[in-house]
Amino acid sequence: NAGVTQTPKFRILKIGQSMTLQCTQDMNHNYMYWYRQDPGMGLKLIYYSVGAGITDKGEVPNGYNVSRSTTEDFPLRLELAAPSQTSVYFCASSGNYEQYFGPGTRLTVT
Amino acid sequence: AQSVSQHNHHVILSEAASLELGCNYSYGGTVNLFWYVQYPGQHLQLLLKYFSGDPLVKGIKGFEAEFIKSKFSFNLRKPSVQWSDTAEYFCAVTPGTGRRALTFGSGTRLQVQP
């Protein structure tokens, strides 16, 4: 039982490049979330999903897209990377209200 | 929309000192409350949670928190900290029903000196 896994762990992007952050959970949770963590700012919700095929915006969705084709996977897509997207990205899942977090992806955009 | 305030941004304690970290939230309805901990280089782990019932909740590693509804507070306490408690601590809230995404406070960095 791996819980929530994320890949890659680290990535450096150039401005304007695109990439997908992968997130997979093996707990059969319906709810999945993407957060970003900036220093001194806590975690902010980017997107969330209440089940396969259903996604919705969080507090800071601009510049990101998501999809949820299966219960297990919830990838986050950055289409045109900008320096403001330099952050640590955490994926989480929950069955009820308790969320389980992945190890994070540290992304730098230069 | 709900919000969470953590007033202590950086706390430095000596081992065996007592700890209390403040957390206040703003939301008019019922809430679920959480404290998460992030050890250096690791992901967030749940310390404790409050959904309903006894307002004094106990979590892992000797931590506890008290929900005071009249003060909209959910302060985290530990009687005697250890060096291994050095970490960042986040308070978070969700509404009691409906939306389940967490709203986080900005975090408190705890440094315990041996």
Coordinates of C-alpha atoms in Angstrom, one line a residue:
Chain A
N1 CA 0.0 0.0 0.0
A2 CA 2.0 3.0 -1.3
G3 CA -0.6 5.7 -0.4
V4 CA -0.2 8.8 -2.6
T5 CA 2.8 8.9 -5.0
Q6 CA 4.0 11.8 -7.0
T7 CA 6.5 12.1 -9.9
P8 CA 8.8 13.7 -10.5
K9 CA 10.3 14.8 -7.2
F10 CA 12.3 17.7 -8.7
R11 CA 12.0 19.5 -12.0
I12 CA 13.5 22.7 -13.5
L13 CA 11.6 24.2 -16.3
K14 CA 12.3 27.1 -18.6
I15 CA 9.7 29.9 -19.0
G16 CA 7.1 28.8 -21.5
Q17 CA 7.7 25.1 -21.3
S18 CA 5.0 22.7 -20.4
M19 CA 4.9 19.7 -18.1
T20 CA 2.6 17.3 -16.2
L21 CA 2.9 16.5 -12.6
Q22 CA 1.7 12.9 -11.9
C23 CA -0.3 11.8 -8.9
T24 CA -1.5 8.4 -8.1
Q25 CA -3.3 7.0 -5.0
D26 CA -4.0 3.3 -4.2
M27 CA -6.6 3.9 -1.4
N28 CA -9.6 4.0 -3.7
H29 CA -10.4 7.5 -2.5
N30 CA -12.9 9.5 -4.4
Y31 CA -11.5 12.9 -3.5
M32 CA -8.2 14.2 -4.8
Y33 CA -6.5 17.6 -4.5
W34 CA -3.6 19.6 -5.8
Y35 CA -2.0 22.2 -3.5
R36 CA 1.0 24.4 -3.9
Q37 CA 3.2 25.5 -1.0
D38 CA 5.0 28.7 -1.1
P39 CA 7.4 29.8 1.7
G40 CA 5.5 31.5 4.6
M41 CA 2.2 31.1 2.8
G42 CA 0.9 27.7 3.8
L43 CA -0.8 25.5 1.2
K44 CA -3.2 26.9 -1.4
L45 CA -5.7 24.7 -3.2
I46 CA -5.2 24.7 -7.0
Y47 CA -7.8 22.1 -8.2
Y48 CA -9.7 19.3 -6.7
S49 CA -11.8 16.3 -7.8
V50 CA -14.7 14.5 -6.2
G51 CA -14.5 11.5 -8.4
A52 CA -13.5 10.3 -11.9
G53 CA -14.6 12.7 -14.5
I54 CA -15.4 15.6 -12.1
T55 CA -13.0 18.4 -11.3
D56 CA -13.3 21.9 -10.0
K57 CA -11.1 25.0 -9.4
G58 CA -9.6 25.9 -6.1
E59 CA -8.2 29.2 -4.9
V60 CA -5.3 29.5 -7.4
P61 CA -6.2 27.7 -10.6
N62 CA -4.7 30.1 -13.2
G63 CA -2.0 28.6 -15.3
Y64 CA -3.0 25.0 -14.5
N65 CA -5.2 22.3 -15.8
V66 CA -6.3 18.9 -14.4
S67 CA -8.1 15.8 -15.6
R68 CA -9.4 12.8 -13.7
S69 CA -10.1 9.9 -16.0
T70 CA -9.6 7.2 -13.3
T71 CA -10.1 7.0 -9.6
E72 CA -6.4 6.5 -9.0
D73 CA -4.8 9.2 -11.1
F74 CA -5.0 13.0 -10.9
P75 CA -2.4 14.7 -13.1
L76 CA -1.7 18.4 -13.0
R77 CA -0.7 20.2 -16.2
L78 CA 1.3 23.4 -16.5
E79 CA 0.9 24.7 -20.1
L80 CA 3.1 27.8 -20.2
A81 CA 5.4 27.8 -17.2
A82 CA 6.0 31.1 -15.5
P83 CA 8.4 32.0 -12.7
S84 CA 5.4 32.6 -10.4
Q85 CA 4.8 28.8 -10.6
T86 CA 8.0 28.1 -8.8
S87 CA 6.7 26.2 -5.8
V88 CA 6.4 22.8 -4.1
Y89 CA 3.3 20.9 -5.3
F90 CA 1.5 18.4 -3.1
C91 CA -1.2 16.0 -4.2
A92 CA -3.6 14.6 -1.6
S93 CA -6.5 12.2 -1.5
S94 CA -9.3 11.5 1.0
G95 CA -12.1 9.1 1.5
N96 CA -13.9 11.3 4.1
Y97 CA -12.3 14.4 5.6
E98 CA -8.9 13.1 6.5
Q99 CA -6.4 13.9 3.7
Y100 CA -3.3 11.9 2.9
F101 CA -0.5 13.7 1.2
G102 CA 2.1 12.7 -1.3
P103 CA 5.8 13.5 -0.9
G104 CA 5.6 16.6 -3.2
T105 CA 7.2 17.9 -6.4
R106 CA 9.7 20.8 -6.1
L107 CA 9.3 22.8 -9.3
T108 CA 11.6 25.7 -10.4
V109 CA 10.8 27.9 -13.4
T110 CA 13.7 30.0 -14.7
Chain B
A1 CA -15.1 31.5 2.6
Q2 CA -13.2 30.2 5.6
S3 CA -9.7 31.4 6.6
V4 CA -7.2 30.2 9.2
S5 CA -4.7 32.3 11.2
Q6 CA -1.6 31.1 12.8
H7 CA -0.1 33.9 14.8
N8 CA 3.3 32.3 15.7
H9 CA 5.4 32.1 12.6
H10 CA 8.6 30.9 14.2
V11 CA 9.0 29.5 17.6
I12 CA 12.2 28.5 19.3
L13 CA 12.1 26.3 22.4
S14 CA 14.6 24.3 24.5
E15 CA 14.0 20.6 25.0
A16 CA 11.5 19.9 27.8
A17 CA 9.8 23.2 27.4
S18 CA 6.0 23.3 27.0
L19 CA 4.5 24.2 23.6
E20 CA 1.3 26.0 22.6
L21 CA 0.7 27.0 19.0
G22 CA -2.2 29.3 18.3
C23 CA -4.8 28.7 15.6
N24 CA -7.9 30.7 14.9
Y25 CA -10.4 30.2 12.1
S26 CA -13.2 32.2 10.6
Y27 CA -16.2 30.3 9.5
G28 CA -19.8 30.6 10.8
G29 CA -20.9 27.0 10.6
T30 CA -19.7 23.7 11.9
V31 CA -16.1 22.8 11.1
N32 CA -13.7 20.0 11.0
L33 CA -10.2 21.0 12.4
F34 CA -6.8 19.5 11.8
W35 CA -3.2 19.9 12.7
Y36 CA -0.6 18.6 10.2
V37 CA 3.1 18.4 10.8
Q38 CA 5.8 18.6 8.1
Y39 CA 9.2 17.3 9.2
P40 CA 12.2 18.7 7.2
G41 CA 12.2 17.2 3.8
Q42 CA 9.1 15.2 4.3
H43 CA 5.4 15.4 3.3
L44 CA 2.6 16.5 5.6
Q45 CA 1.4 14.1 8.2
L46 CA -1.8 14.3 10.3
L47 CA -1.1 15.0 14.0
L48 CA -4.7 15.1 15.1
K49 CA -8.2 16.0 14.1
Y50 CA -11.5 17.2 15.6
F51 CA -14.8 16.5 14.0
S52 CA -17.2 16.6 17.0
G53 CA -17.6 15.5 20.6
D54 CA -14.9 16.0 23.3
P55 CA -13.2 19.3 22.5
L56 CA -9.9 18.1 23.8
V57 CA -8.4 15.8 21.3
K58 CA -5.2 13.8 21.6
G59 CA -3.0 13.0 18.7
I60 CA 0.2 11.2 17.9
K61 CA 3.6 11.8 19.7
G62 CA 2.0 13.4 22.8
F63 CA 0.3 16.3 21.1
E64 CA -3.2 17.5 22.0
A65 CA -5.4 20.3 20.9
E66 CA -8.4 22.0 22.4
F67 CA -11.3 23.3 20.3
I68 CA -12.9 26.4 21.9
K69 CA -16.0 27.2 19.8
S70 CA -16.6 30.6 21.4
K71 CA -13.1 31.7 20.5
F72 CA -13.0 30.0 17.1
S73 CA -9.7 28.5 18.2
F74 CA -8.0 25.2 18.0
N75 CA -4.6 25.5 19.7
L76 CA -2.0 22.8 19.7
R77 CA -0.2 21.8 22.9
K78 CA 2.5 19.5 24.1
P79 CA 3.8 19.5 27.7
S80 CA 7.4 18.7 26.9
V81 CA 8.9 19.1 23.5
Q82 CA 11.8 17.1 22.1
W83 CA 14.5 17.9 19.5
S84 CA 12.7 15.6 17.1
D85 CA 9.6 17.8 17.2
T86 CA 11.5 20.4 15.1
A87 CA 9.2 20.8 12.1
E88 CA 6.6 23.0 10.6
Y89 CA 3.1 22.8 11.9
F90 CA -0.1 23.7 10.0
C91 CA -3.6 24.2 11.2
A92 CA -6.3 23.5 8.7
V93 CA -10.1 23.6 8.5
T94 CA -12.9 22.3 6.3
P95 CA -16.6 23.0 6.6
G96 CA -18.5 20.3 8.6
T97 CA -20.5 19.4 5.5
G98 CA -19.9 19.7 1.8
R99 CA -16.6 20.8 0.4
R100 CA -13.7 18.8 1.8
A101 CA -10.7 20.7 0.5
L102 CA -8.6 22.0 3.4
T103 CA -8.0 25.7 4.1
F104 CA -4.5 26.0 5.7
G105 CA -3.0 28.5 7.9
S106 CA 0.4 29.9 7.0
G107 CA 2.3 27.5 9.3
T108 CA 4.4 27.8 12.4
R109 CA 8.0 26.7 12.2
L110 CA 9.1 25.1 15.5
Q111 CA 12.8 24.9 16.3
V112 CA 13.7 22.8 19.4
Q113 CA 17.2 23.3 20.7
P114 CA 18.9 20.4 22.5

